[in-house]
PDB file of C-alpha atoms in Angstrom:
ATOM      1  CA  UNK F  53      21.958 -12.863  53.710  1.00  0.00           C
ATOM      2  CA  UNK F  54      19.861 -13.916  50.656  1.00  0.00           C
ATOM      3  CA  UNK F  55      16.861 -16.097  50.977  1.00  0.00           C
ATOM      4  CA  UNK F  56      16.063 -17.779  47.493  1.00  0.00           C
ATOM      5  CA  UNK F  57      12.377 -18.862  47.036  1.00  0.00           C
ATOM      6  CA  UNK F  58      11.736 -21.090  43.996  1.00  0.00           C
ATOM      7  CA  UNK F  59       8.619 -21.217  42.072  1.00  0.00           C
ATOM      8  CA  UNK F  60       5.474 -23.500  42.012  1.00  0.00           C
ATOM      9  CA  UNK F  61       6.343 -27.275  41.691  1.00  0.00           C
ATOM     10  CA  UNK F  62      10.149 -26.110  41.720  1.00  0.00           C
ATOM     11  CA  UNK F  63      12.969 -26.760  44.084  1.00  0.00           C
ATOM     12  CA  UNK F  64      16.418 -25.664  45.149  1.00  0.00           C
ATOM     13  CA  UNK F  65      17.547 -27.641  42.052  1.00  0.00           C
ATOM     14  CA  UNK F  66      16.238 -25.194  39.744  1.00  0.00           C
ATOM     15  CA  UNK F  67      18.724 -23.593  37.270  1.00  0.00           C
ATOM     16  CA  UNK F  68      18.496 -20.186  38.864  1.00  0.00           C
ATOM     17  CA  UNK F  69      18.888 -21.428  42.444  1.00  0.00           C
ATOM     18  CA  UNK F  70      21.946 -23.485  41.274  1.00  0.00           C
ATOM     19  CA  UNK F  71      23.439 -20.515  39.546  1.00  0.00           C
ATOM     20  CA  UNK F  72      22.935 -18.284  42.504  1.00  0.00           C
ATOM     21  CA  UNK F  73      24.408 -21.035  44.719  1.00  0.00           C
ATOM     22  CA  UNK F  74      27.431 -21.523  42.614  1.00  0.00           C
ATOM     23  CA  UNK F  75      28.307 -18.004  42.511  1.00  0.00           C
ATOM     24  CA  UNK F  76      27.925 -17.493  46.256  1.00  0.00           C
ATOM     25  CA  UNK F  77      30.184 -20.465  46.802  1.00  0.00           C
ATOM     26  CA  UNK F  78      32.802 -19.171  44.357  1.00  0.00           C
ATOM     27  CA  UNK F  79      32.579 -15.724  46.390  1.00  0.00           C
ATOM     28  CA  UNK F  80      33.045 -17.726  49.717  1.00  0.00           C
ATOM     29  CA  UNK F  81      29.669 -16.793  50.811  1.00  0.00           C
ATOM     30  CA  UNK F  82      27.774 -20.028  50.731  1.00  0.00           C
ATOM     31  CA  UNK F  83      26.856 -19.468  54.436  1.00  0.00           C
ATOM     32  CA  UNK F  84      24.863 -16.409  53.494  1.00  0.00           C
ATOM     33  CA  UNK F  85      22.426 -18.218  51.093  1.00  0.00           C
ATOM     34  CA  UNK F  86      19.398 -20.078  52.135  1.00  0.00           C
ATOM     35  CA  UNK F  87      17.363 -21.850  49.673  1.00  0.00           C
ATOM     36  CA  UNK F  88      14.737 -24.259  51.176  1.00  0.00           C
ATOM     37  CA  UNK F  89      12.485 -26.679  49.521  1.00  0.00           C
ATOM     38  CA  UNK F  90       9.068 -24.798  49.947  1.00  0.00           C
ATOM     39  CA  UNK F  91       6.176 -27.016  51.157  1.00  0.00           C
ATOM     40  CA  UNK F  92       2.984 -26.884  48.561  1.00  0.00           C
ATOM     41  CA  UNK F  93       1.005 -24.988  51.408  1.00  0.00           C
ATOM     42  CA  UNK F  94       1.510 -21.101  50.986  1.00  0.00           C
ATOM     43  CA  UNK F  95       0.837 -20.890  54.716  1.00  0.00           C
ATOM     44  CA  UNK F  96       3.509 -23.374  55.684  1.00  0.00           C
ATOM     45  CA  UNK F  97       5.992 -22.088  53.167  1.00  0.00           C
ATOM     46  CA  UNK F  98       5.831 -18.617  54.603  1.00  0.00           C
ATOM     47  CA  UNK F  99       6.166 -20.074  58.106  1.00  0.00           C
ATOM     48  CA  UNK F 100       9.236 -21.997  56.949  1.00  0.00           C
ATOM     49  CA  UNK F 101      10.701 -18.682  55.523  1.00  0.00           C
ATOM     50  CA  UNK F 102      10.065 -16.555  58.458  1.00  0.00           C
ATOM     51  CA  UNK F 103      11.770 -19.243  60.581  1.00  0.00           C
ATOM     52  CA  UNK F 104      14.881 -19.137  58.400  1.00  0.00           C
ATOM     53  CA  UNK F 105      15.094 -15.403  58.501  1.00  0.00           C
ATOM     54  CA  UNK F 106      14.278 -14.964  62.164  1.00  0.00           C
ATOM     55  CA  UNK F 107      16.805 -12.438  63.818  1.00  0.00           C
ATOM     56  CA  UNK F 108      18.428 -11.203  60.540  1.00  0.00           C
ATOM     57  CA  UNK F 109      18.086  -7.422  60.351  1.00  0.00           C
ATOM     58  CA  UNK F 110      15.995  -6.216  57.412  1.00  0.00           C
ATOM     59  CA  UNK F 111      19.088  -4.217  56.067  1.00  0.00           C
ATOM     60  CA  UNK F 112      21.161  -7.302  55.880  1.00  0.00           C
ATOM     61  CA  UNK F 113      18.536  -9.523  54.301  1.00  0.00           C
ATOM     62  CA  UNK F 114      17.438  -9.955  50.676  1.00  0.00           C
ATOM     63  CA  UNK F 115      14.961 -12.271  49.170  1.00  0.00           C
ATOM     64  CA  UNK F 116      15.136 -13.469  45.589  1.00  0.00           C
ATOM     65  CA  UNK F 117      11.853 -15.091  44.470  1.00  0.00           C
ATOM     66  CA  UNK F 118      11.023 -16.642  40.986  1.00  0.00           C
ATOM     67  CA  UNK F 119       7.474 -16.976  39.790  1.00  0.00           C
ATOM     68  CA  UNK F 120       5.394 -17.996  42.894  1.00  0.00           C
ATOM     69  CA  UNK F 121       8.488 -17.363  44.891  1.00  0.00           C
ATOM     70  CA  UNK F 122       8.269 -13.794  43.689  1.00  0.00           C
ATOM     71  CA  UNK F 123       4.686 -13.607  45.094  1.00  0.00           C
ATOM     72  CA  UNK F 124       5.909 -14.922  48.406  1.00  0.00           C
ATOM     73  CA  UNK F 125       9.015 -12.553  48.449  1.00  0.00           C
ATOM     74  CA  UNK F 126       6.799  -9.682  47.922  1.00  0.00           C
ATOM     75  CA  UNK F 127       4.689 -10.519  50.975  1.00  0.00           C
ATOM     76  CA  UNK F 128       7.852 -11.365  53.041  1.00  0.00           C
ATOM     77  CA  UNK F 129       9.653  -8.057  52.055  1.00  0.00           C
ATOM     78  CA  UNK F 130       6.471  -6.018  52.950  1.00  0.00           C
ATOM     79  CA  UNK F 131       6.260  -7.818  56.234  1.00  0.00           C
ATOM     80  CA  UNK F 132       9.995  -7.521  57.328  1.00  0.00           C
ATOM     81  CA  UNK F 133      11.030  -4.404  55.425  1.00  0.00           C
ATOM     82  CA  UNK F 134      13.940  -6.015  53.363  1.00  0.00           C
ATOM     83  CA  UNK F 135      14.887  -5.822  49.567  1.00  0.00           C
ATOM     84  CA  UNK F 136      13.500  -8.389  47.121  1.00  0.00           C
ATOM     85  CA  UNK F 137      14.556  -9.414  43.608  1.00  0.00           C
ATOM     86  CA  UNK F 138      11.528 -10.678  41.489  1.00  0.00           C
ATOM     87  CA  UNK F 139      12.024 -12.929  38.680  1.00  0.00           C
ATOM     88  CA  UNK F 140       9.069 -13.359  36.455  1.00  0.00           C
ATOM     89  CA  UNK F 141       6.862 -13.095  39.580  1.00  0.00           C
ATOM     90  CA  UNK F 142       3.287 -14.166  39.914  1.00  0.00           C
ATOM     91  CA  UNK F 143       0.952 -11.432  40.544  1.00  0.00           C
ATOM     92  CA  UNK F 144      -2.431 -13.085  41.172  1.00  0.00           C
ATOM     93  CA  UNK F 145      -1.458 -16.687  41.486  1.00  0.00           C
ATOM     94  CA  UNK F 146      -4.770 -17.774  43.009  1.00  0.00           C
ATOM     95  CA  UNK F 147      -6.314 -17.384  39.377  1.00  0.00           C
ATOM     96  CA  UNK F 148      -3.358 -19.142  37.792  1.00  0.00           C
ATOM     97  CA  UNK F 149      -3.007 -21.999  40.163  1.00  0.00           C
ATOM     98  CA  UNK F 150      -6.689 -23.127  40.526  1.00  0.00           C
ATOM     99  CA  UNK F 151      -6.307 -25.228  37.589  1.00  0.00           C
ATOM    100  CA  UNK F 152      -3.475 -27.049  39.235  1.00  0.00           C
ATOM    101  CA  UNK F 153      -5.300 -28.323  42.247  1.00  0.00           C
ATOM    102  CA  UNK F 154      -4.618 -31.883  42.634  1.00  0.00           C
ATOM    103  CA  UNK F 155      -1.604 -34.335  42.702  1.00  0.00           C
ATOM    104  CA  UNK F 156       1.409 -34.191  40.195  1.00  0.00           C
ATOM    105  CA  UNK F 157       5.192 -34.383  40.626  1.00  0.00           C
ATOM    106  CA  UNK F 158       7.865 -31.842  41.439  1.00  0.00           C
ATOM    107  CA  UNK F 159       9.888 -30.456  38.272  1.00  0.00           C
ATOM    108  CA  UNK F 160      13.404 -31.828  39.440  1.00  0.00           C
ATOM    109  CA  UNK F 161      12.246 -35.086  40.934  1.00  0.00           C
ATOM    110  CA  UNK F 162       9.521 -37.771  40.874  1.00  0.00           C
ATOM    111  CA  UNK F 163       8.320 -36.621  44.428  1.00  0.00           C
ATOM    112  CA  UNK F 164       4.633 -36.319  44.559  1.00  0.00           C
ATOM    113  CA  UNK F 165       3.364 -32.637  44.758  1.00  0.00           C
ATOM    114  CA  UNK F 166      -0.243 -32.037  46.037  1.00  0.00           C
ATOM    115  CA  UNK F 167      -1.717 -28.660  45.686  1.00  0.00           C
ATOM    116  CA  UNK F 168      -5.050 -28.622  47.662  1.00  0.00           C
ATOM    117  CA  UNK F 169      -8.009 -26.239  47.070  1.00  0.00           C
ATOM    118  CA  UNK F 170      -7.588 -24.673  50.547  1.00  0.00           C
ATOM    119  CA  UNK F 171      -4.201 -23.476  49.387  1.00  0.00           C
ATOM    120  CA  UNK F 172      -6.096 -21.002  47.008  1.00  0.00           C
ATOM    121  CA  UNK F 173      -7.320 -19.097  50.321  1.00  0.00           C
ATOM    122  CA  UNK F 174      -3.880 -19.238  51.692  1.00  0.00           C
ATOM    123  CA  UNK F 175      -2.509 -17.524  48.647  1.00  0.00           C
ATOM    124  CA  UNK F 176      -5.337 -14.829  48.882  1.00  0.00           C
ATOM    125  CA  UNK F 177      -4.084 -14.072  52.491  1.00  0.00           C
ATOM    126  CA  UNK F 178      -0.695 -13.213  51.121  1.00  0.00           C
ATOM    127  CA  UNK F 179      -1.708 -10.692  48.397  1.00  0.00           C
ATOM    128  CA  UNK F 180       0.087  -7.172  48.412  1.00  0.00           C
ATOM    129  CA  UNK F 181      -1.405  -4.585  46.533  1.00  0.00           C
ATOM    130  CA  UNK F 182       0.138  -2.215  46.305  1.00  0.00           C
ATOM    131  CA  UNK F 183       3.840  -2.487  47.313  1.00  0.00           C
ATOM    132  CA  UNK F 184       4.715   0.376  49.877  1.00  0.00           C
ATOM    133  CA  UNK F 185       8.295   1.062  49.043  1.00  0.00           C
ATOM    134  CA  UNK F 186       9.176   0.434  45.377  1.00  0.00           C
ATOM    135  CA  UNK F 187      12.989   1.236  45.928  1.00  0.00           C
ATOM    136  CA  UNK F 188      13.189  -1.951  47.905  1.00  0.00           C
ATOM    137  CA  UNK F 189      12.295  -4.088  44.742  1.00  0.00           C
ATOM    138  CA  UNK F 190      14.037  -5.025  41.396  1.00  0.00           C
ATOM    139  CA  UNK F 191      11.901  -6.818  38.858  1.00  0.00           C
ATOM    140  CA  UNK F 192      13.227  -8.810  36.004  1.00  0.00           C
ATOM    141  CA  UNK F 193      10.460  -9.751  33.735  1.00  0.00           C
ATOM    142  CA  UNK F 194      10.504 -11.413  30.243  1.00  0.00           C
ATOM    143  CA  UNK F 195       8.249 -10.304  27.510  1.00  0.00           C
ATOM    144  CA  UNK F 196       8.542 -13.944  26.146  1.00  0.00           C
ATOM    145  CA  UNK F 197       7.201 -15.477  29.410  1.00  0.00           C
ATOM    146  CA  UNK F 198       4.915 -18.197  28.380  1.00  0.00           C
ATOM    147  CA  UNK F 199       3.172 -18.594  31.749  1.00  0.00           C
ATOM    148  CA  UNK F 200       2.628 -14.948  33.256  1.00  0.00           C
ATOM    149  CA  UNK F 201       2.033 -11.632  31.443  1.00  0.00           C
ATOM    150  CA  UNK F 202       5.005  -9.407  32.009  1.00  0.00           C
ATOM    151  CA  UNK F 203       2.754  -6.385  31.709  1.00  0.00           C
ATOM    152  CA  UNK F 204       1.015  -7.328  34.937  1.00  0.00           C
ATOM    153  CA  UNK F 205       4.334  -7.475  36.653  1.00  0.00           C
ATOM    154  CA  UNK F 206       5.569  -4.104  35.300  1.00  0.00           C
ATOM    155  CA  UNK F 207       2.389  -2.545  36.486  1.00  0.00           C
ATOM    156  CA  UNK F 208       2.311  -4.178  39.891  1.00  0.00           C
ATOM    157  CA  UNK F 209       5.905  -3.058  40.522  1.00  0.00           C
ATOM    158  CA  UNK F 210       5.551   0.404  39.249  1.00  0.00           C
ATOM    159  CA  UNK F 211       8.272   2.683  40.515  1.00  0.00           C
ATOM    160  CA  UNK F 212      10.429  -0.136  41.245  1.00  0.00           C
ATOM    161  CA  UNK F 213      13.772  -0.785  39.377  1.00  0.00           C
ATOM    162  CA  UNK F 214      12.801  -2.932  36.673  1.00  0.00           C
ATOM    163  CA  UNK F 215      14.408  -4.776  33.719  1.00  0.00           C
ATOM    164  CA  UNK F 216      12.240  -6.184  31.000  1.00  0.00           C
ATOM    165  CA  UNK F 217      13.996  -8.653  28.870  1.00  0.00           C
ATOM    166  CA  UNK F 218      12.779  -8.502  25.201  1.00  0.00           C
ATOM    167  CA  UNK F 219      11.927 -12.220  24.592  1.00  0.00           C
ATOM    168  CA  UNK F 220      13.168 -14.906  26.990  1.00  0.00           C
ATOM    169  CA  UNK F 221      10.846 -17.515  28.681  1.00  0.00           C
ATOM    170  CA  UNK F 222       9.328 -17.922  32.145  1.00  0.00           C
ATOM    171  CA  UNK F 223      12.516 -19.706  33.539  1.00  0.00           C
ATOM    172  CA  UNK F 224      14.730 -16.765  32.191  1.00  0.00           C
ATOM    173  CA  UNK F 225      16.960 -19.162  30.408  1.00  0.00           C
ATOM    174  CA  UNK F 226      19.676 -16.475  30.313  1.00  0.00           C
ATOM    175  CA  UNK F 227      19.534 -15.850  34.219  1.00  0.00           C
ATOM    176  CA  UNK F 228      23.409 -16.097  34.444  1.00  0.00           C
ATOM    177  CA  UNK F 229      23.605 -12.754  32.272  1.00  0.00           C
ATOM    178  CA  UNK F 230      21.611 -10.987  35.082  1.00  0.00           C
ATOM    179  CA  UNK F 231      23.309 -12.533  38.203  1.00  0.00           C
ATOM    180  CA  UNK F 232      25.523  -9.722  38.799  1.00  0.00           C
ATOM    181  CA  UNK F 233      22.861  -7.167  38.830  1.00  0.00           C
ATOM    182  CA  UNK F 234      20.698  -9.414  41.080  1.00  0.00           C
ATOM    183  CA  UNK F 235      23.489  -9.938  43.413  1.00  0.00           C
ATOM    184  CA  UNK F 236      24.670  -6.289  43.381  1.00  0.00           C
ATOM    185  CA  UNK F 237      21.055  -5.244  44.379  1.00  0.00           C
ATOM    186  CA  UNK F 238      21.244  -7.733  47.191  1.00  0.00           C
ATOM    187  CA  UNK F 239      24.468  -5.951  48.437  1.00  0.00           C
ATOM    188  CA  UNK F 240      26.817  -8.770  47.270  1.00  0.00           C
ATOM    189  CA  UNK F 241      29.951  -7.705  45.538  1.00  0.00           C
ATOM    190  CA  UNK F 242      30.382 -10.051  42.494  1.00  0.00           C
ATOM    191  CA  UNK F 243      34.041  -9.940  41.783  1.00  0.00           C
ATOM    192  CA  UNK F 244      35.247 -13.455  41.078  1.00  0.00           C
TER     193      UNK F 244
END
């Protein structure tokens, strides 16, 4: 099973989520992908994620997380002992997101999105430093990420499998090029 966790203000409609969903459907494995809409509250987001993976053995579970979803994926992987793929993950989101406290909209809809000040403390409670079993992690980081510094990612996931993209952007526009490697790390055969 793969649990996909989108980033801040994002949704299951993000390009990366759709690319993974389409490939899993083509492989006849749609039932093995879960991609929820995460609430703005980090505490509620992790409660939802834990409820969705309840009863799934760690060796049969992989979490793919993008940006803030990568921060969440790291906390979950440490908690349940599964594999995680991190796509330009946030390392210290409480610093980055402090300036986003307030009401805005989601990226893929006009739905209101409120990020409350108390969510910063909820993020702090999910911090993982350092990771305990680097072999469980696969980092894909872009040097051209305009939101987060890839060097922080590389350092945080030292010892993990890493692919540093020269250039690209925060959204990893060419993500389809890396999909086979992501799915293989998750234990999914990618023959079409």
